[in-house]
mmCIF file of C-alpha atoms and ligand atoms in Angstrom:
data_model
loop_
_atom_site.group_PDB
_atom_site.id
_atom_site.type_symbol
_atom_site.label_atom_id
_atom_site.label_comp_id
_atom_site.label_asym_id
_atom_site.label_seq_id
_atom_site.Cartn_x
_atom_site.Cartn_y
_atom_site.Cartn_z
ATOM 1 C CA UNK A 291 -2.938 -21.831 -21.433
ATOM 2 C CA UNK A 292 -0.658 -19.297 -19.739
ATOM 3 C CA UNK A 293 2.498 -20.302 -17.888
ATOM 4 C CA UNK A 294 2.387 -17.357 -15.453
ATOM 5 C CA UNK A 295 -0.332 -14.849 -14.690
ATOM 6 C CA UNK A 296 0.589 -11.906 -12.500
ATOM 7 C CA UNK A 297 -2.426 -10.345 -10.808
ATOM 8 C CA UNK A 298 -1.693 -6.697 -10.111
ATOM 9 C CA UNK A 299 0.487 -4.082 -11.745
ATOM 10 C CA UNK A 300 2.227 -2.244 -8.908
ATOM 11 C CA UNK A 301 5.928 -2.508 -8.097
ATOM 12 C CA UNK A 302 5.603 -6.163 -7.070
ATOM 13 C CA UNK A 303 3.572 -7.120 -10.141
ATOM 14 C CA UNK A 304 5.765 -5.471 -12.748
ATOM 15 C CA UNK A 305 8.973 -6.729 -11.149
ATOM 16 C CA UNK A 306 7.550 -10.276 -11.107
ATOM 17 C CA UNK A 307 6.637 -9.745 -14.764
ATOM 18 C CA UNK A 308 10.129 -8.493 -15.625
ATOM 19 C CA UNK A 309 11.823 -11.525 -14.112
ATOM 20 C CA UNK A 310 9.395 -14.116 -15.503
ATOM 21 C CA UNK A 311 9.587 -12.428 -18.917
ATOM 22 C CA UNK A 312 13.365 -12.656 -18.890
ATOM 23 C CA UNK A 313 12.948 -16.356 -18.047
ATOM 24 C CA UNK A 314 10.996 -16.679 -21.329
ATOM 25 C CA UNK A 315 7.696 -17.379 -19.582
ATOM 26 C CA UNK A 316 5.761 -14.583 -21.403
ATOM 27 C CA UNK A 317 3.796 -13.562 -18.296
ATOM 28 C CA UNK A 318 0.341 -12.074 -18.625
ATOM 29 C CA UNK A 319 -0.158 -9.144 -16.234
ATOM 30 C CA UNK A 320 -3.725 -8.384 -15.223
ATOM 31 C CA UNK A 321 -3.506 -4.742 -14.276
ATOM 32 C CA UNK A 322 -6.676 -4.394 -12.208
ATOM 33 C CA UNK A 323 -8.705 -1.209 -11.934
ATOM 34 C CA UNK A 324 -5.722 0.931 -10.949
ATOM 35 C CA UNK A 325 -2.907 0.172 -13.393
ATOM 36 C CA UNK A 326 0.415 0.893 -11.732
ATOM 37 C CA UNK A 327 -1.018 0.472 -8.250
ATOM 38 C CA UNK A 328 -0.900 2.788 -5.242
ATOM 39 C CA UNK A 329 2.333 4.464 -6.286
ATOM 40 C CA UNK A 330 0.616 6.166 -9.208
ATOM 41 C CA UNK A 331 -1.422 8.138 -6.678
ATOM 42 C CA UNK A 332 1.623 9.769 -5.093
ATOM 43 C CA UNK A 333 3.588 12.607 -6.600
ATOM 44 C CA UNK A 334 7.355 12.425 -6.258
ATOM 45 C CA UNK A 335 8.934 9.190 -5.036
ATOM 46 C CA UNK A 336 12.214 10.179 -3.421
ATOM 47 C CA UNK A 337 13.206 6.897 -1.816
ATOM 48 C CA UNK A 338 13.324 4.534 -4.781
ATOM 49 C CA UNK A 339 17.019 3.752 -5.326
ATOM 50 C CA UNK A 340 18.523 4.973 -8.569
ATOM 51 C CA UNK A 341 16.638 8.259 -8.843
ATOM 52 C CA UNK A 342 18.695 10.888 -6.961
ATOM 53 C CA UNK A 343 16.288 13.677 -8.009
ATOM 54 C CA UNK A 344 13.209 11.590 -7.196
ATOM 55 C CA UNK A 345 10.802 10.191 -9.751
ATOM 56 C CA UNK A 346 7.135 10.747 -10.391
ATOM 57 C CA UNK A 347 5.177 7.710 -9.145
ATOM 58 C CA UNK A 348 3.248 7.360 -12.388
ATOM 59 C CA UNK A 349 6.436 7.635 -14.429
ATOM 60 C CA UNK A 350 8.195 5.016 -12.308
ATOM 61 C CA UNK A 351 5.385 2.549 -12.908
ATOM 62 C CA UNK A 352 5.257 3.309 -16.633
ATOM 63 C CA UNK A 353 8.982 2.649 -16.837
ATOM 64 C CA UNK A 354 8.610 -0.654 -14.965
ATOM 65 C CA UNK A 355 5.870 -1.716 -17.368
ATOM 66 C CA UNK A 356 7.947 -0.792 -20.433
ATOM 67 C CA UNK A 357 10.940 -2.674 -19.056
ATOM 68 C CA UNK A 358 8.905 -5.850 -18.492
ATOM 69 C CA UNK A 359 7.192 -5.550 -21.907
ATOM 70 C CA UNK A 360 10.565 -5.224 -23.600
ATOM 71 C CA UNK A 361 11.238 -8.842 -22.571
ATOM 72 C CA UNK A 362 7.834 -10.201 -23.556
ATOM 73 C CA UNK A 363 5.448 -9.443 -20.673
ATOM 74 C CA UNK A 364 1.891 -8.675 -21.811
ATOM 75 C CA UNK A 365 -0.524 -6.325 -20.038
ATOM 76 C CA UNK A 366 -4.259 -6.845 -20.010
ATOM 77 C CA UNK A 367 -6.402 -4.132 -18.457
ATOM 78 C CA UNK A 368 -8.634 -6.634 -16.757
ATOM 79 C CA UNK A 369 -9.829 -7.245 -13.221
ATOM 80 C CA UNK A 370 -10.008 -10.700 -11.723
ATOM 81 C CA UNK A 371 -13.548 -11.432 -10.540
ATOM 82 C CA UNK A 372 -13.009 -15.005 -9.375
ATOM 83 C CA UNK A 373 -10.184 -17.509 -8.962
ATOM 84 C CA UNK A 374 -10.339 -21.307 -8.838
ATOM 85 C CA UNK A 375 -7.179 -22.775 -7.333
ATOM 86 C CA UNK A 376 -8.823 -26.099 -6.436
ATOM 87 C CA UNK A 377 -7.500 -27.890 -9.542
ATOM 88 C CA UNK A 378 -4.796 -27.501 -12.132
ATOM 89 C CA UNK A 379 -4.541 -25.662 -14.386
ATOM 90 C CA UNK A 380 -5.799 -22.769 -12.275
ATOM 91 C CA UNK A 381 -8.702 -20.769 -13.670
ATOM 92 C CA UNK A 382 -9.204 -17.040 -13.316
ATOM 93 C CA UNK A 383 -12.332 -15.226 -14.398
ATOM 94 C CA UNK A 384 -11.296 -11.887 -15.858
ATOM 95 C CA UNK A 385 -14.081 -9.504 -16.805
ATOM 96 C CA UNK A 386 -16.326 -12.471 -17.570
ATOM 97 C CA UNK A 387 -13.746 -14.491 -19.543
ATOM 98 C CA UNK A 388 -12.040 -17.607 -18.171
ATOM 99 C CA UNK A 389 -8.241 -17.837 -18.424
ATOM 100 C CA UNK A 390 -6.193 -20.934 -17.530
ATOM 101 C CA UNK A 391 -2.693 -20.810 -16.152
ATOM 102 C CA UNK A 392 -0.048 -23.085 -14.675
ATOM 103 C CA UNK A 393 1.067 -20.592 -12.026
ATOM 104 C CA UNK A 394 -0.225 -17.372 -10.497
ATOM 105 C CA UNK A 395 1.627 -14.563 -8.772
ATOM 106 C CA UNK A 396 -0.742 -12.583 -6.572
ATOM 107 C CA UNK A 397 0.441 -8.972 -6.351
ATOM 108 C CA UNK A 398 -2.858 -7.240 -5.681
ATOM 109 C CA UNK A 399 -1.490 -4.807 -3.113
ATOM 110 C CA UNK A 400 -3.351 -3.109 -0.317
ATOM 111 C CA UNK A 401 -5.411 0.020 -0.055
ATOM 112 C CA UNK A 402 -5.181 2.617 2.684
ATOM 113 C CA UNK A 403 -8.006 2.452 5.169
ATOM 114 C CA UNK A 404 -9.986 5.664 4.874
ATOM 115 C CA UNK A 405 -11.607 7.665 7.660
ATOM 116 C CA UNK A 406 -14.750 8.198 5.631
ATOM 117 C CA UNK A 407 -15.335 11.784 6.759
ATOM 118 C CA UNK A 408 -16.403 14.777 4.650
ATOM 119 C CA UNK A 409 -13.513 16.482 2.846
ATOM 120 C CA UNK A 410 -11.196 13.453 3.031
ATOM 121 C CA UNK A 411 -11.615 12.251 -0.547
ATOM 122 C CA UNK A 412 -11.987 15.692 -2.130
ATOM 123 C CA UNK A 413 -8.754 16.939 -0.530
ATOM 124 C CA UNK A 414 -6.671 13.838 -1.251
ATOM 125 C CA UNK A 415 -3.294 14.995 -2.693
ATOM 126 C CA UNK A 416 -4.274 18.554 -1.644
ATOM 127 C CA UNK A 417 -3.095 18.065 1.918
ATOM 128 C CA UNK A 418 -4.730 14.730 2.762
ATOM 129 C CA UNK A 419 -2.267 11.877 2.352
ATOM 130 C CA UNK A 420 -1.816 8.286 3.454
ATOM 131 C CA UNK A 421 1.970 8.118 3.280
ATOM 132 C CA UNK A 422 4.336 10.379 5.195
ATOM 133 C CA UNK A 423 7.386 8.733 3.647
ATOM 134 C CA UNK A 424 6.036 9.571 0.189
ATOM 135 C CA UNK A 425 4.683 13.075 0.759
ATOM 136 C CA UNK A 426 6.066 14.430 4.047
ATOM 137 C CA UNK A 427 8.878 16.415 2.464
ATOM 138 C CA UNK A 428 6.627 18.347 0.077
ATOM 139 C CA UNK A 429 7.153 22.130 0.311
ATOM 140 C CA UNK A 430 3.534 22.772 1.352
ATOM 141 C CA UNK A 431 4.133 20.901 4.638
ATOM 142 C CA UNK A 432 7.391 22.620 5.594
ATOM 143 C CA UNK A 433 7.237 24.508 8.892
ATOM 144 C CA UNK A 434 3.464 24.074 9.048
ATOM 145 C CA UNK A 435 1.354 22.357 11.721
ATOM 146 C CA UNK A 436 0.510 18.816 10.597
ATOM 147 C CA UNK A 437 -1.945 16.196 11.767
ATOM 148 C CA UNK A 438 -1.454 12.430 11.955
ATOM 149 C CA UNK A 439 -4.445 10.177 12.662
ATOM 150 C CA UNK A 440 -4.092 6.754 14.294
ATOM 151 C CA UNK A 441 -2.555 5.125 17.327
ATOM 152 C CA UNK A 442 -0.551 2.256 15.864
ATOM 153 C CA UNK A 443 3.094 1.849 14.898
ATOM 154 C CA UNK A 444 2.418 3.429 11.517
ATOM 155 C CA UNK A 445 0.933 6.571 13.038
ATOM 156 C CA UNK A 446 3.859 6.888 15.482
ATOM 157 C CA UNK A 447 6.395 6.267 12.753
ATOM 158 C CA UNK A 448 4.747 8.813 10.467
ATOM 159 C CA UNK A 449 4.488 11.393 13.248
ATOM 160 C CA UNK A 450 8.169 10.991 14.163
ATOM 161 C CA UNK A 451 9.170 11.252 10.496
ATOM 162 C CA UNK A 452 7.054 14.362 9.999
ATOM 163 C CA UNK A 453 8.740 16.220 12.869
ATOM 164 C CA UNK A 454 11.583 16.809 10.397
ATOM 165 C CA UNK A 455 9.308 18.969 8.276
ATOM 166 C CA UNK A 456 6.344 20.328 10.228
ATOM 167 C CA UNK A 457 6.360 23.018 12.904
ATOM 168 C CA UNK A 458 4.288 20.678 15.118
ATOM 169 C CA UNK A 459 2.677 17.271 14.630
ATOM 170 C CA UNK A 460 -0.695 16.682 16.289
ATOM 171 C CA UNK A 461 -1.241 12.961 16.804
ATOM 172 C CA UNK A 462 -4.973 12.354 16.911
ATOM 173 C CA UNK A 463 -6.127 9.080 18.390
ATOM 174 C CA UNK A 464 -9.603 7.852 19.201
ATOM 175 C CA UNK A 465 -8.536 6.407 22.584
ATOM 176 C CA UNK A 466 -6.270 7.615 25.407
ATOM 177 C CA UNK A 467 -3.669 4.911 24.874
ATOM 178 C CA UNK A 468 -1.601 4.124 21.810
ATOM 179 C CA UNK A 469 -1.847 0.705 20.215
ATOM 180 C CA UNK A 470 1.754 1.042 19.012
ATOM 181 C CA UNK A 471 4.623 -1.007 20.428
ATOM 182 C CA UNK A 472 6.083 0.451 23.635
ATOM 183 C CA UNK A 473 9.278 1.595 22.028
ATOM 184 C CA UNK A 474 7.503 3.398 19.186
ATOM 185 C CA UNK A 475 4.950 4.939 21.529
ATOM 186 C CA UNK A 476 7.656 6.193 23.886
ATOM 187 C CA UNK A 477 9.676 7.564 21.011
ATOM 188 C CA UNK A 478 6.655 9.441 19.681
ATOM 189 C CA UNK A 479 5.389 10.755 23.000
ATOM 190 C CA UNK A 480 8.798 11.942 24.158
ATOM 191 C CA UNK A 481 9.302 13.983 20.986
ATOM 192 C CA UNK A 482 8.642 17.639 21.910
ATOM 193 C CA UNK A 483 7.208 18.368 18.463
ATOM 194 C CA UNK A 484 4.529 15.645 18.749
ATOM 195 C CA UNK A 485 1.372 16.741 20.542
ATOM 196 C CA UNK A 486 -1.088 13.948 21.269
ATOM 197 C CA UNK A 487 -4.798 14.674 21.046
ATOM 198 C CA UNK A 488 -6.497 11.859 22.944
ATOM 199 C CA UNK A 489 -10.011 10.438 22.714
ATOM 200 C CA UNK A 490 -10.646 12.383 19.567
ATOM 201 C CA UNK A 491 -11.947 11.786 16.082
ATOM 202 C CA UNK A 492 -11.762 13.909 12.978
ATOM 203 C CA UNK A 493 -15.285 14.647 11.835
ATOM 204 C CA UNK A 494 -14.387 16.793 8.791
ATOM 205 C CA UNK A 495 -11.327 17.862 6.820
ATOM 206 C CA UNK A 496 -11.481 21.546 5.838
ATOM 207 C CA UNK A 497 -11.519 23.420 3.527
ATOM 208 C CA UNK A 498 -13.025 22.054 0.341
ATOM 209 C CA UNK A 499 -13.963 25.568 -0.792
ATOM 210 C CA UNK A 500 -10.307 26.637 -0.746
ATOM 211 C CA UNK A 501 -9.341 23.347 -2.461
ATOM 212 C CA UNK A 502 -6.640 22.612 0.146
ATOM 213 C CA UNK A 503 -6.305 21.451 3.723
ATOM 214 C CA UNK A 504 -6.462 24.310 6.202
ATOM 215 C CA UNK A 505 -7.743 22.552 9.348
ATOM 216 C CA UNK A 506 -9.651 19.592 10.767
ATOM 217 C CA UNK A 507 -12.839 19.553 12.772
ATOM 218 C CA UNK A 508 -12.428 17.424 15.901
ATOM 219 C CA UNK A 509 -14.793 15.790 18.321
ATOM 220 C CA UNK A 510 -13.763 14.655 21.778
ATOM 221 C CA UNK A 511 -15.347 11.228 22.054
ATOM 222 C CA UNK A 512 -15.559 11.371 25.849
ATOM 223 C CA UNK A 513 -16.948 14.879 26.351
ATOM 224 C CA UNK A 514 -18.542 15.471 22.942
ATOM 225 C CA UNK A 515 -16.750 18.839 22.721
ATOM 226 C CA UNK A 516 -16.011 20.041 19.191
ATOM 227 C CA UNK A 517 -13.051 22.111 18.060
ATOM 228 C CA UNK A 518 -11.121 23.140 14.947
ATOM 229 C CA UNK A 519 -7.389 22.529 14.647
ATOM 230 C CA UNK A 520 -5.387 24.411 12.004
ATOM 231 C CA UNK A 521 -3.029 22.317 9.879
ATOM 232 C CA UNK A 522 -1.581 22.152 6.378
ATOM 233 C CA UNK A 523 -1.604 18.378 6.103
ATOM 234 C CA UNK A 524 -3.562 15.390 7.351
ATOM 235 C CA UNK A 525 -1.665 12.094 7.361
ATOM 236 C CA UNK A 526 -4.026 9.184 7.802
ATOM 237 C CA UNK A 527 -2.379 6.061 9.261
ATOM 238 C CA UNK A 528 -5.236 3.915 10.472
ATOM 239 C CA UNK A 529 -4.156 0.662 8.873
ATOM 240 C CA UNK A 530 -4.356 -0.987 5.474
ATOM 241 C CA UNK A 531 -6.843 -3.191 3.780
ATOM 242 C CA UNK A 532 -5.186 -5.874 1.632
ATOM 243 C CA UNK A 533 -6.855 -6.535 -1.709
ATOM 244 C CA UNK A 534 -7.326 -10.250 -1.130
ATOM 245 C CA UNK A 535 -11.109 -10.656 -0.880
ATOM 246 C CA UNK A 536 -11.443 -12.647 -4.112
ATOM 247 C CA UNK A 537 -9.103 -15.357 -2.794
ATOM 248 C CA UNK A 538 -11.023 -15.905 0.439
ATOM 249 C CA UNK A 539 -11.421 -19.566 1.342
ATOM 250 C CA UNK A 540 -8.630 -20.672 -1.007
ATOM 251 C CA UNK A 541 -5.511 -18.746 -0.023
ATOM 252 C CA UNK A 542 -4.546 -18.602 3.633
ATOM 253 C CA UNK A 543 -4.526 -15.130 5.147
ATOM 254 C CA UNK A 544 -4.062 -13.719 8.632
ATOM 255 C CA UNK A 545 -6.926 -12.182 10.601
ATOM 256 C CA UNK A 546 -6.490 -8.888 8.717
ATOM 257 C CA UNK A 547 -6.611 -10.488 5.266
ATOM 258 C CA UNK A 548 -2.857 -10.359 4.516
ATOM 259 C CA UNK A 549 -1.730 -13.473 2.617
ATOM 260 C CA UNK A 550 0.565 -15.743 4.631
ATOM 261 C CA UNK A 551 3.393 -17.201 2.517
ATOM 262 C CA UNK A 552 4.391 -20.767 3.359
ATOM 263 C CA UNK A 553 7.744 -21.443 1.735
ATOM 264 C CA UNK A 554 9.573 -18.482 0.204
ATOM 265 C CA UNK A 555 6.796 -16.683 -1.643
ATOM 266 C CA UNK A 556 4.639 -19.786 -2.172
ATOM 267 C CA UNK A 557 1.182 -19.722 -0.613
ATOM 268 C CA UNK A 558 -0.692 -22.706 0.825
ATOM 269 C CA UNK A 559 -1.541 -23.635 -2.798
ATOM 270 C CA UNK A 560 1.528 -24.964 -4.649
ATOM 271 C CA UNK A 561 1.909 -22.929 -7.840
ATOM 272 C CA UNK A 562 0.315 -19.808 -6.383
ATOM 273 C CA UNK A 563 2.842 -17.230 -5.212
ATOM 274 C CA UNK A 564 2.473 -13.886 -3.498
ATOM 275 C CA UNK A 565 4.404 -10.620 -3.625
ATOM 276 C CA UNK A 566 4.105 -7.093 -2.318
ATOM 277 C CA UNK A 567 1.732 -5.314 0.015
ATOM 278 C CA UNK A 568 -1.027 -7.943 -0.034
ATOM 279 C CA UNK A 569 1.336 -10.051 2.096
ATOM 280 C CA UNK A 570 3.229 -7.267 3.880
ATOM 281 C CA UNK A 571 1.898 -5.218 6.766
ATOM 282 C CA UNK A 572 5.328 -4.259 8.029
ATOM 283 C CA UNK A 573 7.533 -2.618 5.387
ATOM 284 C CA UNK A 574 5.118 -1.560 2.614
ATOM 285 C CA UNK A 575 7.710 0.264 0.533
ATOM 286 C CA UNK A 576 7.985 0.352 -3.253
ATOM 287 C CA UNK A 577 11.445 -1.171 -3.140
ATOM 288 C CA UNK A 578 10.480 -4.017 -0.790
ATOM 289 C CA UNK A 579 7.461 -4.788 -2.985
ATOM 290 C CA UNK A 580 9.719 -4.880 -6.042
ATOM 291 C CA UNK A 581 12.129 -7.183 -4.193
ATOM 292 C CA UNK A 582 9.388 -9.626 -3.280
ATOM 293 C CA UNK A 583 8.104 -9.538 -6.877
ATOM 294 C CA UNK A 584 11.552 -10.658 -7.987
ATOM 295 C CA UNK A 585 11.539 -13.458 -5.389
ATOM 296 C CA UNK A 586 8.062 -14.642 -6.440
ATOM 297 C CA UNK A 587 9.144 -14.745 -10.091
ATOM 298 C CA UNK A 588 12.200 -16.833 -9.264
ATOM 299 C CA UNK A 589 10.061 -19.184 -7.143
ATOM 300 C CA UNK A 590 7.482 -19.519 -9.943
ATOM 301 C CA UNK A 591 10.172 -20.196 -12.531
ATOM 302 C CA UNK A 592 11.735 -22.923 -10.359
ATOM 303 C CA UNK A 593 8.317 -24.420 -9.658
ATOM 304 C CA UNK A 594 7.565 -24.652 -13.400
ATOM 305 C CA UNK A 595 11.008 -26.088 -14.129
ATOM 306 C CA UNK A 596 10.458 -28.818 -11.481
ATOM 307 C CA UNK A 597 6.974 -29.611 -12.876
ATOM 308 C CA UNK A 598 8.268 -29.955 -16.417
ATOM 309 C CA UNK A 599 11.251 -32.185 -15.559
HETATM 310 P P1 NAP B 198 -2.717 -0.881 13.355
HETATM 311 O O1 NAP B 198 -1.720 -1.417 14.294
HETATM 312 O O2 NAP B 198 -3.887 -1.698 12.954
HETATM 313 O O3 NAP B 198 -3.240 0.506 13.981
HETATM 314 C C1 NAP B 198 -4.258 1.208 13.389
HETATM 315 C C2 NAP B 198 -4.604 2.373 14.302
HETATM 316 O O4 NAP B 198 -5.600 3.145 13.671
HETATM 317 C C3 NAP B 198 -5.133 1.941 15.674
HETATM 318 O O5 NAP B 198 -4.606 2.757 16.670
HETATM 319 C C4 NAP B 198 -6.641 2.157 15.530
HETATM 320 O O6 NAP B 198 -7.253 2.565 16.722
HETATM 321 C C5 NAP B 198 -6.712 3.285 14.551
HETATM 322 N N1 NAP B 198 -7.906 3.230 13.730
HETATM 323 C C6 NAP B 198 -8.379 2.180 13.010
HETATM 324 N N2 NAP B 198 -9.487 2.511 12.352
HETATM 325 C C7 NAP B 198 -9.740 3.806 12.690
HETATM 326 C C8 NAP B 198 -10.757 4.718 12.341
HETATM 327 N N3 NAP B 198 -11.737 4.390 11.512
HETATM 328 N N4 NAP B 198 -10.694 5.968 12.861
HETATM 329 C C9 NAP B 198 -9.690 6.336 13.705
HETATM 330 N N5 NAP B 198 -8.694 5.510 14.069
HETATM 331 C C10 NAP B 198 -8.733 4.259 13.559
HETATM 332 O O7 NAP B 198 -2.072 -0.430 11.953
HETATM 333 P P2 NAP B 198 -0.594 0.077 11.654
HETATM 334 O O8 NAP B 198 -0.169 1.095 12.624
HETATM 335 O O9 NAP B 198 -0.619 0.415 10.191
HETATM 336 O O10 NAP B 198 0.298 -1.219 11.868
HETATM 337 C C11 NAP B 198 0.011 -2.410 11.171
HETATM 338 C C12 NAP B 198 1.059 -3.459 11.526
HETATM 339 O O11 NAP B 198 2.337 -3.066 11.024
HETATM 340 C C13 NAP B 198 1.224 -3.649 13.029
HETATM 341 O O12 NAP B 198 1.483 -4.990 13.267
HETATM 342 C C14 NAP B 198 2.425 -2.812 13.361
HETATM 343 O O13 NAP B 198 3.098 -3.260 14.503
HETATM 344 C C15 NAP B 198 3.268 -2.984 12.095
HETATM 345 N N6 NAP B 198 4.130 -1.822 11.907
HETATM 346 C C16 NAP B 198 5.345 -1.834 12.520
HETATM 347 C C17 NAP B 198 6.179 -0.754 12.409
HETATM 348 C C18 NAP B 198 7.490 -0.763 13.097
HETATM 349 O O14 NAP B 198 7.737 -1.632 13.883
HETATM 350 N N7 NAP B 198 8.370 0.165 12.823
HETATM 351 C C19 NAP B 198 5.794 0.359 11.669
HETATM 352 C C20 NAP B 198 4.546 0.360 11.060
HETATM 353 C C21 NAP B 198 3.724 -0.741 11.200
HETATM 354 P P3 NAP B 198 -7.399 1.571 17.979
HETATM 355 O O15 NAP B 198 -6.054 1.491 18.592
HETATM 356 O O16 NAP B 198 -8.403 2.263 18.837
HETATM 357 O O17 NAP B 198 -7.899 0.291 17.413
#
């Protein structure tokens, strides 16, 4: 039986593994289908402390894994299909095999909600991105018209951030009123570089033939009128989908599926802890995920120590 299983191998997962490994708990990390998590899909990470020149997202995650393994963490390239937290020890079904464990740290992260329009997937990392903080400063976006999609705080925040780089930022929203908090909405709409495009949806990202973003095809949802807007980048900020479906009915989540911690990082099930983006719809940064992974590891270690007294 395992002492600690960490589900997920992003910043939160590997940091939880590092700390539990250094506490001699030999954690088993189940990497999931995307080892290294969302960060491996971005290019240069410029806001992770300690890397003044920036660091490649994939490299950062590889380094985190190596660091945790150095102290005894073990990686298994498995995906959890089912979890039974109703009795102890907990049981996880991983690619058909059952594994028992005393504690679990859920660090399954969240995925970006996609628009689901033609061109979006094929042009991802070629102008389509889901993270202005990660990609906004790339040379290809400098002094170019950019597009942000969404009407929430994230879209406003991304649009404001992107005004540092783009020549103009077109904020495309499907309604004529932002969902964002008043202060964020006012800040965005009063910025002369941000140009709202109301009641509109992107119907296609162009141009797959050129293998880069050159424009978006728009439809006005009130009039039905179609148009093409030139841009070098499309920043999609229409919310996140936490990867928590397999825990449904056992671990308490909010209406959007984000896990709700109860005490520190402990969930409603004593012995099951949570870290990173699957419980965070506010900050969603690599460094905050790593910080919560550390906290979950410390909580798990203390929980085990109290159980074994
Ligand atoms: P959100 O509040 O859920 O907003 C998502 C936006 O995307 C909404 O405007 C929604 O339109 C739009 N949208 C959803 N699906 C769409 C689709 N398929 N096509 C086009 N548009 C679509 O998400 P968020 O902005 O990521 O914020 C999430 C949470 O984090 C919120 O609680 C927010 O306050 C918080 N947050 C706070 C800050 C801050 O305070 N600095 C920053 C970022 C996030 P509708 O409005 O029509 O539904």
